[in-house]
JSON list of C-alpha atoms in Angstrom, two decimals:
[
{"chain": "J", "resi": 244, "resn": "GLN", "atom": "CA", "xyz": [28.74, 22.13, -126.91]},
{"chain": "J", "resi": 245, "resn": "LEU", "atom": "CA", "xyz": [25.49, 22.20, -128.84]},
{"chain": "J", "resi": 246, "resn": "GLN", "atom": "CA", "xyz": [24.97, 25.21, -131.07]},
{"chain": "J", "resi": 247, "resn": "LEU", "atom": "CA", "xyz": [22.09, 26.11, -133.34]},
{"chain": "J", "resi": 248, "resn": "GLN", "atom": "CA", "xyz": [22.40, 28.79, -135.98]},
{"chain": "J", "resi": 249, "resn": "GLU", "atom": "CA", "xyz": [19.58, 30.23, -138.06]},
{"chain": "J", "resi": 250, "resn": "SER", "atom": "CA", "xyz": [20.25, 31.49, -141.57]},
{"chain": "J", "resi": 251, "resn": "GLY", "atom": "CA", "xyz": [18.22, 32.94, -144.39]},
{"chain": "J", "resi": 252, "resn": "PRO", "atom": "CA", "xyz": [17.06, 36.22, -145.94]},
{"chain": "J", "resi": 253, "resn": "GLY", "atom": "CA", "xyz": [16.36, 39.06, -143.56]},
{"chain": "J", "resi": 254, "resn": "LEU", "atom": "CA", "xyz": [13.85, 40.67, -145.89]},
{"chain": "J", "resi": 255, "resn": "VAL", "atom": "CA", "xyz": [10.95, 38.96, -147.64]},
{"chain": "J", "resi": 256, "resn": "LYS", "atom": "CA", "xyz": [8.30, 40.55, -149.81]},
{"chain": "J", "resi": 257, "resn": "PRO", "atom": "CA", "xyz": [4.60, 40.23, -148.99]},
{"chain": "J", "resi": 258, "resn": "SER", "atom": "CA", "xyz": [2.92, 37.14, -150.52]},
{"chain": "J", "resi": 259, "resn": "GLU", "atom": "CA", "xyz": [6.28, 35.41, -150.96]},
{"chain": "J", "resi": 260, "resn": "THR", "atom": "CA", "xyz": [7.71, 32.46, -149.03]},
{"chain": "J", "resi": 261, "resn": "LEU", "atom": "CA", "xyz": [9.97, 32.88, -146.02]},
{"chain": "J", "resi": 262, "resn": "SER", "atom": "CA", "xyz": [12.72, 30.25, -145.92]},
{"chain": "J", "resi": 263, "resn": "LEU", "atom": "CA", "xyz": [15.08, 29.67, -143.01]},
{"chain": "J", "resi": 264, "resn": "THR", "atom": "CA", "xyz": [17.58, 26.96, -142.16]},
{"chain": "J", "resi": 265, "resn": "CYS", "atom": "CA", "xyz": [18.90, 25.92, -138.76]},
{"chain": "J", "resi": 266, "resn": "THR", "atom": "CA", "xyz": [22.34, 24.35, -138.71]},
{"chain": "J", "resi": 267, "resn": "VAL", "atom": "CA", "xyz": [23.12, 22.18, -135.71]},
{"chain": "J", "resi": 268, "resn": "SER", "atom": "CA", "xyz": [26.68, 21.73, -134.50]},
{"chain": "J", "resi": 269, "resn": "GLY", "atom": "CA", "xyz": [28.09, 19.94, -131.49]},
{"chain": "J", "resi": 270, "resn": "GLY", "atom": "CA", "xyz": [25.39, 17.30, -131.69]},
{"chain": "J", "resi": 271, "resn": "SER", "atom": "CA", "xyz": [23.55, 15.09, -134.15]},
{"chain": "J", "resi": 272, "resn": "ILE", "atom": "CA", "xyz": [20.15, 16.02, -135.49]},
{"chain": "J", "resi": 273, "resn": "SER", "atom": "CA", "xyz": [19.62, 12.27, -135.96]},
{"chain": "J", "resi": 274, "resn": "SER", "atom": "CA", "xyz": [19.64, 11.66, -132.23]},
{"chain": "J", "resi": 275, "resn": "SER", "atom": "CA", "xyz": [16.56, 9.71, -131.19]},
{"chain": "J", "resi": 276, "resn": "SER", "atom": "CA", "xyz": [16.34, 11.74, -127.98]},
{"chain": "J", "resi": 277, "resn": "TYR", "atom": "CA", "xyz": [15.19, 15.09, -129.30]},
{"chain": "J", "resi": 278, "resn": "TYR", "atom": "CA", "xyz": [12.77, 17.01, -131.44]},
{"chain": "J", "resi": 279, "resn": "TRP", "atom": "CA", "xyz": [13.72, 20.20, -133.25]},
{"chain": "J", "resi": 280, "resn": "GLY", "atom": "CA", "xyz": [11.53, 23.23, -133.59]},
{"chain": "J", "resi": 281, "resn": "TRP", "atom": "CA", "xyz": [10.86, 26.78, -134.69]},
{"chain": "J", "resi": 282, "resn": "ILE", "atom": "CA", "xyz": [9.52, 29.60, -132.53]},
{"chain": "J", "resi": 283, "resn": "ARG", "atom": "CA", "xyz": [8.99, 33.23, -133.49]},
{"chain": "J", "resi": 284, "resn": "GLN", "atom": "CA", "xyz": [8.75, 36.52, -131.63]},
{"chain": "J", "resi": 285, "resn": "PRO", "atom": "CA", "xyz": [7.35, 39.68, -133.25]},
{"chain": "J", "resi": 286, "resn": "PRO", "atom": "CA", "xyz": [9.23, 42.82, -132.21]},
{"chain": "J", "resi": 287, "resn": "GLY", "atom": "CA", "xyz": [8.36, 43.74, -128.64]},
{"chain": "J", "resi": 288, "resn": "LYS", "atom": "CA", "xyz": [5.96, 40.83, -128.26]},
{"chain": "J", "resi": 289, "resn": "GLY", "atom": "CA", "xyz": [5.81, 37.29, -126.90]},
{"chain": "J", "resi": 290, "resn": "LEU", "atom": "CA", "xyz": [6.77, 33.85, -128.16]},
{"chain": "J", "resi": 291, "resn": "GLU", "atom": "CA", "xyz": [4.80, 31.70, -130.61]},
{"chain": "J", "resi": 292, "resn": "TRP", "atom": "CA", "xyz": [5.54, 28.07, -131.38]},
{"chain": "J", "resi": 293, "resn": "ILE", "atom": "CA", "xyz": [5.51, 27.43, -135.13]},
{"chain": "J", "resi": 294, "resn": "GLY", "atom": "CA", "xyz": [6.19, 23.71, -135.38]},
{"chain": "J", "resi": 295, "resn": "SER", "atom": "CA", "xyz": [8.49, 20.81, -134.56]},
{"chain": "J", "resi": 296, "resn": "ILE", "atom": "CA", "xyz": [10.11, 17.90, -136.37]},
{"chain": "J", "resi": 297, "resn": "TYR", "atom": "CA", "xyz": [11.73, 14.60, -135.46]},
{"chain": "J", "resi": 298, "resn": "TYR", "atom": "CA", "xyz": [14.76, 13.34, -137.35]},
{"chain": "J", "resi": 299, "resn": "SER", "atom": "CA", "xyz": [12.57, 10.72, -139.01]},
{"chain": "J", "resi": 300, "resn": "GLY", "atom": "CA", "xyz": [10.55, 13.52, -140.58]},
{"chain": "J", "resi": 301, "resn": "SER", "atom": "CA", "xyz": [7.48, 13.45, -138.32]},
{"chain": "J", "resi": 302, "resn": "THR", "atom": "CA", "xyz": [6.13, 16.96, -138.01]},
{"chain": "J", "resi": 303, "resn": "TYR", "atom": "CA", "xyz": [3.74, 18.88, -135.80]},
{"chain": "J", "resi": 304, "resn": "TYR", "atom": "CA", "xyz": [2.52, 22.38, -136.57]},
{"chain": "J", "resi": 305, "resn": "ASN", "atom": "CA", "xyz": [0.70, 25.15, -134.76]},
{"chain": "J", "resi": 306, "resn": "PRO", "atom": "CA", "xyz": [-2.86, 24.96, -136.14]},
{"chain": "J", "resi": 307, "resn": "SER", "atom": "CA", "xyz": [-2.88, 28.73, -136.55]},
{"chain": "J", "resi": 308, "resn": "LEU", "atom": "CA", "xyz": [-0.06, 28.48, -139.09]},
{"chain": "J", "resi": 309, "resn": "LYS", "atom": "CA", "xyz": [-0.44, 24.94, -140.37]},
{"chain": "J", "resi": 310, "resn": "SER", "atom": "CA", "xyz": [-1.80, 25.85, -143.79]},
{"chain": "J", "resi": 311, "resn": "ARG", "atom": "CA", "xyz": [1.29, 27.94, -144.56]},
{"chain": "J", "resi": 312, "resn": "VAL", "atom": "CA", "xyz": [4.11, 26.07, -142.80]},
{"chain": "J", "resi": 313, "resn": "THR", "atom": "CA", "xyz": [6.44, 23.31, -143.88]},
{"chain": "J", "resi": 314, "resn": "ILE", "atom": "CA", "xyz": [9.31, 22.06, -141.70]},
{"chain": "J", "resi": 315, "resn": "SER", "atom": "CA", "xyz": [11.80, 19.58, -143.12]},
{"chain": "J", "resi": 316, "resn": "VAL", "atom": "CA", "xyz": [15.02, 17.90, -142.00]},
{"chain": "J", "resi": 317, "resn": "ASP", "atom": "CA", "xyz": [18.24, 17.11, -143.81]},
{"chain": "J", "resi": 318, "resn": "THR", "atom": "CA", "xyz": [20.18, 14.66, -141.66]},
{"chain": "J", "resi": 319, "resn": "SER", "atom": "CA", "xyz": [23.13, 14.57, -144.08]},
{"chain": "J", "resi": 320, "resn": "LYS", "atom": "CA", "xyz": [23.73, 18.27, -143.46]},
{"chain": "J", "resi": 321, "resn": "ASN", "atom": "CA", "xyz": [22.64, 18.25, -139.80]},
{"chain": "J", "resi": 322, "resn": "GLN", "atom": "CA", "xyz": [20.05, 20.91, -140.64]},
{"chain": "J", "resi": 323, "resn": "PHE", "atom": "CA", "xyz": [16.35, 21.50, -140.47]},
{"chain": "J", "resi": 324, "resn": "SER", "atom": "CA", "xyz": [14.38, 24.12, -142.33]},
{"chain": "J", "resi": 325, "resn": "LEU", "atom": "CA", "xyz": [11.28, 26.29, -142.16]},
{"chain": "J", "resi": 326, "resn": "LYS", "atom": "CA", "xyz": [9.15, 27.51, -145.03]},
{"chain": "J", "resi": 327, "resn": "LEU", "atom": "CA", "xyz": [6.28, 29.92, -144.41]},
{"chain": "J", "resi": 328, "resn": "SER", "atom": "CA", "xyz": [4.24, 30.84, -147.44]},
{"chain": "J", "resi": 329, "resn": "SER", "atom": "CA", "xyz": [2.10, 33.84, -148.34]},
{"chain": "J", "resi": 330, "resn": "VAL", "atom": "CA", "xyz": [3.74, 36.06, -145.75]},
{"chain": "J", "resi": 331, "resn": "THR", "atom": "CA", "xyz": [2.37, 39.41, -144.62]},
{"chain": "J", "resi": 332, "resn": "ALA", "atom": "CA", "xyz": [3.69, 42.14, -142.35]},
{"chain": "J", "resi": 333, "resn": "ALA", "atom": "CA", "xyz": [2.26, 40.17, -139.42]},
{"chain": "J", "resi": 334, "resn": "ASP", "atom": "CA", "xyz": [4.95, 37.54, -140.03]},
{"chain": "J", "resi": 335, "resn": "THR", "atom": "CA", "xyz": [7.71, 40.02, -139.25]},
{"chain": "J", "resi": 336, "resn": "ALA", "atom": "CA", "xyz": [9.52, 38.54, -136.27]},
{"chain": "J", "resi": 337, "resn": "VAL", "atom": "CA", "xyz": [12.69, 37.13, -134.84]},
{"chain": "J", "resi": 338, "resn": "TYR", "atom": "CA", "xyz": [12.68, 33.45, -135.75]},
{"chain": "J", "resi": 339, "resn": "TYR", "atom": "CA", "xyz": [14.39, 31.02, -133.40]},
{"chain": "J", "resi": 340, "resn": "CYS", "atom": "CA", "xyz": [15.28, 27.38, -133.92]},
{"chain": "J", "resi": 341, "resn": "ALA", "atom": "CA", "xyz": [15.55, 25.17, -130.88]},
{"chain": "J", "resi": 342, "resn": "ARG", "atom": "CA", "xyz": [16.07, 21.64, -129.61]},
{"chain": "J", "resi": 343, "resn": "LEU", "atom": "CA", "xyz": [13.24, 20.08, -127.63]},
{"chain": "J", "resi": 344, "resn": "TRP", "atom": "CA", "xyz": [13.60, 17.43, -124.96]},
{"chain": "J", "resi": 345, "resn": "MET", "atom": "CA", "xyz": [11.71, 14.24, -125.79]},
{"chain": "J", "resi": 346, "resn": "VAL", "atom": "CA", "xyz": [10.55, 11.87, -123.06]},
{"chain": "J", "resi": 347, "resn": "PRO", "atom": "CA", "xyz": [12.02, 8.47, -123.97]},
{"chain": "J", "resi": 348, "resn": "SER", "atom": "CA", "xyz": [9.14, 6.43, -122.56]},
{"chain": "J", "resi": 349, "resn": "THR", "atom": "CA", "xyz": [6.39, 8.34, -124.37]},
{"chain": "J", "resi": 350, "resn": "GLY", "atom": "CA", "xyz": [8.08, 9.92, -127.37]},
{"chain": "J", "resi": 351, "resn": "ARG", "atom": "CA", "xyz": [6.49, 13.25, -126.48]},
{"chain": "J", "resi": 352, "resn": "ALA", "atom": "CA", "xyz": [8.39, 16.47, -127.02]},
{"chain": "J", "resi": 353, "resn": "GLU", "atom": "CA", "xyz": [8.22, 18.82, -124.09]},
{"chain": "J", "resi": 354, "resn": "TYR", "atom": "CA", "xyz": [10.29, 21.94, -123.52]},
{"chain": "J", "resi": 355, "resn": "PHE", "atom": "CA", "xyz": [12.85, 23.93, -125.48]},
{"chain": "J", "resi": 356, "resn": "GLN", "atom": "CA", "xyz": [16.26, 23.03, -124.06]},
{"chain": "J", "resi": 357, "resn": "HIS", "atom": "CA", "xyz": [18.58, 24.92, -126.36]},
{"chain": "J", "resi": 358, "resn": "TRP", "atom": "CA", "xyz": [17.92, 27.89, -128.61]},
{"chain": "J", "resi": 359, "resn": "GLY", "atom": "CA", "xyz": [19.65, 29.50, -131.55]},
{"chain": "J", "resi": 360, "resn": "GLN", "atom": "CA", "xyz": [20.43, 33.21, -131.32]},
{"chain": "J", "resi": 361, "resn": "GLY", "atom": "CA", "xyz": [17.52, 34.07, -133.60]},
{"chain": "J", "resi": 362, "resn": "THR", "atom": "CA", "xyz": [17.27, 35.89, -136.89]},
{"chain": "J", "resi": 363, "resn": "LEU", "atom": "CA", "xyz": [15.06, 38.87, -137.69]},
{"chain": "J", "resi": 364, "resn": "VAL", "atom": "CA", "xyz": [12.90, 38.48, -140.76]},
{"chain": "J", "resi": 365, "resn": "THR", "atom": "CA", "xyz": [11.11, 41.58, -141.99]},
{"chain": "J", "resi": 366, "resn": "VAL", "atom": "CA", "xyz": [8.22, 41.32, -144.43]},
{"chain": "J", "resi": 367, "resn": "SER", "atom": "CA", "xyz": [8.11, 44.44, -146.55]},
{"chain": "J", "resi": 368, "resn": "SER", "atom": "CA", "xyz": [7.99, 45.47, -150.17]},
{"chain": "Y", "resi": 193, "resn": "GLU", "atom": "CA", "xyz": [-5.82, 25.67, -127.06]},
{"chain": "Y", "resi": 194, "resn": "ILE", "atom": "CA", "xyz": [-4.51, 26.14, -123.54]},
{"chain": "Y", "resi": 195, "resn": "VAL", "atom": "CA", "xyz": [-4.14, 29.85, -122.82]},
{"chain": "Y", "resi": 196, "resn": "MET", "atom": "CA", "xyz": [-1.37, 30.92, -120.47]},
{"chain": "Y", "resi": 197, "resn": "THR", "atom": "CA", "xyz": [-1.55, 34.15, -118.49]},
{"chain": "Y", "resi": 198, "resn": "GLN", "atom": "CA", "xyz": [1.17, 35.73, -116.36]},
{"chain": "Y", "resi": 199, "resn": "SER", "atom": "CA", "xyz": [1.09, 38.32, -113.61]},
{"chain": "Y", "resi": 200, "resn": "PRO", "atom": "CA", "xyz": [2.15, 40.92, -113.02]},
{"chain": "Y", "resi": 201, "resn": "ALA", "atom": "CA", "xyz": [3.10, 42.24, -116.43]},
{"chain": "Y", "resi": 202, "resn": "THR", "atom": "CA", "xyz": [5.93, 44.19, -114.83]},
{"chain": "Y", "resi": 203, "resn": "LEU", "atom": "CA", "xyz": [7.56, 43.62, -111.45]},
{"chain": "Y", "resi": 204, "resn": "SER", "atom": "CA", "xyz": [9.87, 46.27, -110.00]},
{"chain": "Y", "resi": 205, "resn": "VAL", "atom": "CA", "xyz": [12.30, 44.80, -107.49]},
{"chain": "Y", "resi": 206, "resn": "SER", "atom": "CA", "xyz": [15.43, 46.01, -105.73]},
{"chain": "Y", "resi": 207, "resn": "PRO", "atom": "CA", "xyz": [18.61, 43.94, -105.99]},
{"chain": "Y", "resi": 208, "resn": "GLY", "atom": "CA", "xyz": [18.77, 41.41, -103.18]},
{"chain": "Y", "resi": 209, "resn": "GLU", "atom": "CA", "xyz": [15.00, 41.27, -102.79]},
{"chain": "Y", "resi": 210, "resn": "ARG", "atom": "CA", "xyz": [12.73, 38.33, -103.54]},
{"chain": "Y", "resi": 211, "resn": "ALA", "atom": "CA", "xyz": [10.66, 38.20, -106.72]},
{"chain": "Y", "resi": 212, "resn": "THR", "atom": "CA", "xyz": [7.55, 36.10, -107.14]},
{"chain": "Y", "resi": 213, "resn": "LEU", "atom": "CA", "xyz": [6.11, 35.61, -110.63]},
{"chain": "Y", "resi": 214, "resn": "SER", "atom": "CA", "xyz": [2.81, 33.90, -111.38]},
{"chain": "Y", "resi": 215, "resn": "CYS", "atom": "CA", "xyz": [1.64, 31.85, -114.33]},
{"chain": "Y", "resi": 216, "resn": "ARG", "atom": "CA", "xyz": [-1.85, 30.47, -114.82]},
{"chain": "Y", "resi": 217, "resn": "ALA", "atom": "CA", "xyz": [-3.17, 27.96, -117.35]},
{"chain": "Y", "resi": 218, "resn": "SER", "atom": "CA", "xyz": [-6.73, 28.01, -118.70]},
{"chain": "Y", "resi": 219, "resn": "GLN", "atom": "CA", "xyz": [-6.98, 24.29, -117.94]},
{"chain": "Y", "resi": 220, "resn": "SER", "atom": "CA", "xyz": [-4.87, 21.82, -116.03]},
{"chain": "Y", "resi": 221, "resn": "VAL", "atom": "CA", "xyz": [-1.42, 21.14, -117.46]},
{"chain": "Y", "resi": 222, "resn": "SER", "atom": "CA", "xyz": [-0.39, 18.88, -114.58]},
{"chain": "Y", "resi": 223, "resn": "SER", "atom": "CA", "xyz": [3.32, 19.64, -114.01]},
{"chain": "Y", "resi": 224, "resn": "ASN", "atom": "CA", "xyz": [4.05, 20.07, -117.71]},
{"chain": "Y", "resi": 225, "resn": "LEU", "atom": "CA", "xyz": [5.31, 23.62, -117.39]},
{"chain": "Y", "resi": 226, "resn": "ALA", "atom": "CA", "xyz": [8.60, 25.33, -118.15]},
{"chain": "Y", "resi": 227, "resn": "TRP", "atom": "CA", "xyz": [10.00, 28.77, -117.36]},
{"chain": "Y", "resi": 228, "resn": "TYR", "atom": "CA", "xyz": [12.39, 30.76, -119.55]},
{"chain": "Y", "resi": 229, "resn": "GLN", "atom": "CA", "xyz": [14.43, 33.91, -119.04]},
{"chain": "Y", "resi": 230, "resn": "GLN", "atom": "CA", "xyz": [15.01, 36.33, -121.89]},
{"chain": "Y", "resi": 231, "resn": "LYS", "atom": "CA", "xyz": [17.35, 39.29, -121.81]},
{"chain": "Y", "resi": 232, "resn": "PRO", "atom": "CA", "xyz": [17.24, 42.07, -124.42]},
{"chain": "Y", "resi": 233, "resn": "GLY", "atom": "CA", "xyz": [18.63, 40.96, -127.76]},
{"chain": "Y", "resi": 234, "resn": "GLN", "atom": "CA", "xyz": [19.08, 37.38, -126.60]},
{"chain": "Y", "resi": 235, "resn": "ALA", "atom": "CA", "xyz": [17.28, 34.11, -127.09]},
{"chain": "Y", "resi": 236, "resn": "PRO", "atom": "CA", "xyz": [15.22, 32.70, -124.24]},
{"chain": "Y", "resi": 237, "resn": "ARG", "atom": "CA", "xyz": [17.06, 30.42, -121.81]},
{"chain": "Y", "resi": 238, "resn": "LEU", "atom": "CA", "xyz": [15.45, 27.44, -120.11]},
{"chain": "Y", "resi": 239, "resn": "LEU", "atom": "CA", "xyz": [15.31, 27.87, -116.34]},
{"chain": "Y", "resi": 240, "resn": "ILE", "atom": "CA", "xyz": [12.79, 25.35, -115.03]},
{"chain": "Y", "resi": 241, "resn": "TYR", "atom": "CA", "xyz": [10.97, 22.32, -116.45]},
{"chain": "Y", "resi": 242, "resn": "GLY", "atom": "CA", "xyz": [8.50, 19.94, -114.92]},
{"chain": "Y", "resi": 243, "resn": "ALA", "atom": "CA", "xyz": [7.24, 22.97, -112.96]},
{"chain": "Y", "resi": 244, "resn": "SER", "atom": "CA", "xyz": [10.03, 22.68, -110.37]},
{"chain": "Y", "resi": 245, "resn": "THR", "atom": "CA", "xyz": [13.21, 21.12, -111.80]},
{"chain": "Y", "resi": 246, "resn": "ARG", "atom": "CA", "xyz": [16.05, 23.52, -112.47]},
{"chain": "Y", "resi": 247, "resn": "ALA", "atom": "CA", "xyz": [17.76, 23.15, -115.84]},
{"chain": "Y", "resi": 248, "resn": "THR", "atom": "CA", "xyz": [21.48, 22.46, -115.99]},
{"chain": "Y", "resi": 249, "resn": "GLY", "atom": "CA", "xyz": [23.56, 25.36, -114.74]},
{"chain": "Y", "resi": 250, "resn": "ILE", "atom": "CA", "xyz": [20.67, 27.37, -113.31]},
{"chain": "Y", "resi": 251, "resn": "PRO", "atom": "CA", "xyz": [21.46, 28.89, -109.89]},
{"chain": "Y", "resi": 252, "resn": "ALA", "atom": "CA", "xyz": [19.62, 27.66, -106.83]},
{"chain": "Y", "resi": 253, "resn": "ARG", "atom": "CA", "xyz": [18.07, 31.09, -106.25]},
{"chain": "Y", "resi": 254, "resn": "PHE", "atom": "CA", "xyz": [15.59, 30.20, -109.01]},
{"chain": "Y", "resi": 255, "resn": "SER", "atom": "CA", "xyz": [12.80, 27.89, -107.91]},
{"chain": "Y", "resi": 256, "resn": "GLY", "atom": "CA", "xyz": [9.51, 26.81, -109.42]},
{"chain": "Y", "resi": 257, "resn": "SER", "atom": "CA", "xyz": [6.37, 25.45, -107.84]},
{"chain": "Y", "resi": 258, "resn": "GLY", "atom": "CA", "xyz": [2.78, 24.61, -108.60]},
{"chain": "Y", "resi": 259, "resn": "SER", "atom": "CA", "xyz": [0.72, 22.13, -110.57]},
{"chain": "Y", "resi": 260, "resn": "GLY", "atom": "CA", "xyz": [-2.57, 22.01, -112.38]},
{"chain": "Y", "resi": 261, "resn": "THR", "atom": "CA", "xyz": [-3.37, 25.59, -113.34]},
{"chain": "Y", "resi": 262, "resn": "GLU", "atom": "CA", "xyz": [-1.35, 27.73, -110.92]},
{"chain": "Y", "resi": 263, "resn": "PHE", "atom": "CA", "xyz": [2.43, 28.09, -111.03]},
{"chain": "Y", "resi": 264, "resn": "THR", "atom": "CA", "xyz": [5.05, 30.30, -109.42]},
{"chain": "Y", "resi": 265, "resn": "LEU", "atom": "CA", "xyz": [8.62, 31.20, -110.25]},
{"chain": "Y", "resi": 266, "resn": "THR", "atom": "CA", "xyz": [10.55, 32.60, -107.32]},
{"chain": "Y", "resi": 267, "resn": "ILE", "atom": "CA", "xyz": [13.89, 34.32, -107.45]},
{"chain": "Y", "resi": 268, "resn": "SER", "atom": "CA", "xyz": [15.07, 34.35, -103.86]},
{"chain": "Y", "resi": 269, "resn": "SER", "atom": "CA", "xyz": [17.57, 37.22, -104.01]},
{"chain": "Y", "resi": 270, "resn": "LEU", "atom": "CA", "xyz": [17.67, 39.17, -107.23]},
{"chain": "Y", "resi": 271, "resn": "GLN", "atom": "CA", "xyz": [21.05, 39.70, -108.81]},
{"chain": "Y", "resi": 272, "resn": "SER", "atom": "CA", "xyz": [21.75, 42.34, -111.44]},
{"chain": "Y", "resi": 273, "resn": "GLU", "atom": "CA", "xyz": [21.85, 39.69, -114.14]},
{"chain": "Y", "resi": 274, "resn": "ASP", "atom": "CA", "xyz": [18.31, 38.53, -113.29]},
{"chain": "Y", "resi": 275, "resn": "PHE", "atom": "CA", "xyz": [16.57, 41.62, -114.62]},
{"chain": "Y", "resi": 276, "resn": "ALA", "atom": "CA", "xyz": [14.89, 40.23, -117.71]},
{"chain": "Y", "resi": 277, "resn": "VAL", "atom": "CA", "xyz": [11.57, 39.00, -119.10]},
{"chain": "Y", "resi": 278, "resn": "TYR", "atom": "CA", "xyz": [10.30, 35.64, -117.87]},
{"chain": "Y", "resi": 279, "resn": "TYR", "atom": "CA", "xyz": [7.97, 33.40, -119.84]},
{"chain": "Y", "resi": 280, "resn": "CYS", "atom": "CA", "xyz": [6.08, 30.27, -118.87]},
{"chain": "Y", "resi": 281, "resn": "GLN", "atom": "CA", "xyz": [5.27, 27.55, -121.42]},
{"chain": "Y", "resi": 282, "resn": "GLN", "atom": "CA", "xyz": [2.97, 24.56, -121.18]},
{"chain": "Y", "resi": 283, "resn": "TYR", "atom": "CA", "xyz": [3.61, 21.26, -122.92]},
{"chain": "Y", "resi": 284, "resn": "ASN", "atom": "CA", "xyz": [0.67, 19.19, -121.72]},
{"chain": "Y", "resi": 285, "resn": "ASN", "atom": "CA", "xyz": [-0.89, 18.37, -125.08]},
{"chain": "Y", "resi": 286, "resn": "TRP", "atom": "CA", "xyz": [-0.03, 15.59, -127.49]},
{"chain": "Y", "resi": 287, "resn": "PRO", "atom": "CA", "xyz": [-0.04, 16.06, -130.43]},
{"chain": "Y", "resi": 288, "resn": "PRO", "atom": "CA", "xyz": [1.67, 19.18, -129.24]},
{"chain": "Y", "resi": 289, "resn": "LEU", "atom": "CA", "xyz": [0.27, 22.69, -129.21]},
{"chain": "Y", "resi": 290, "resn": "PHE", "atom": "CA", "xyz": [2.89, 24.46, -127.13]},
{"chain": "Y", "resi": 291, "resn": "THR", "atom": "CA", "xyz": [1.77, 27.82, -125.78]},
{"chain": "Y", "resi": 292, "resn": "PHE", "atom": "CA", "xyz": [3.62, 30.54, -123.92]},
{"chain": "Y", "resi": 293, "resn": "GLY", "atom": "CA", "xyz": [2.47, 33.14, -121.46]},
{"chain": "Y", "resi": 294, "resn": "PRO", "atom": "CA", "xyz": [2.81, 36.83, -122.40]},
{"chain": "Y", "resi": 295, "resn": "GLY", "atom": "CA", "xyz": [5.76, 37.31, -120.07]},
{"chain": "Y", "resi": 296, "resn": "THR", "atom": "CA", "xyz": [6.62, 39.19, -116.88]},
{"chain": "Y", "resi": 297, "resn": "LYS", "atom": "CA", "xyz": [9.27, 41.86, -117.05]},
{"chain": "Y", "resi": 298, "resn": "VAL", "atom": "CA", "xyz": [11.40, 42.13, -113.92]},
{"chain": "Y", "resi": 299, "resn": "ASP", "atom": "CA", "xyz": [13.04, 45.51, -113.74]},
{"chain": "Y", "resi": 300, "resn": "ILE", "atom": "CA", "xyz": [15.07, 47.46, -111.26]},
{"chain": "Y", "resi": 301, "resn": "LYS", "atom": "CA", "xyz": [13.16, 49.40, -108.61]}
]
């Protein structure tokens, strides 16, 4: 059974870089059938897509965060990672990693099939 | 950016009753729409994709309909485990710019 698990510091100081890793088990991150992505949810608020990556390394980012976001993949470890630079209190959120369904005929990622449990990251000095 | 809106913000329903949730897109997303359920302290769970296709393991009491800009999620007979927040998400753009609605909270009347 597919499982995704986020890991990383729960507290980050303002202006520093938030770094999280998602470890995938029960499935291969190198599968050609899926994208992998990050979504965040500030406390008590809605969901925001951060970005997505294919196992080959192709990435897509939310334009609102693009200047600060880097998503990478490590197929040897079956992991993908998120870096968000120059964080402020507004970046405080639960961060989720997820697997996205990709349409084989078009190569387009669509919806978030499986989610990790999420990890709360607080930005505070 | 395609903006998603949902109504109502909160829906109070008695167990066993029918719940109808609405989602609207600021421009047509065809049938490229998914619904998720989120319970407190949990990650969202995929319910519906392609506007009307139930995800694996989702009970038949959940159904989705609509296309273009207007979508509906219906829960035919609410069970206690269905009280949660429901989000819609569009995936019409490529390159992607996935956007979610603000959510509808279904609580016990």
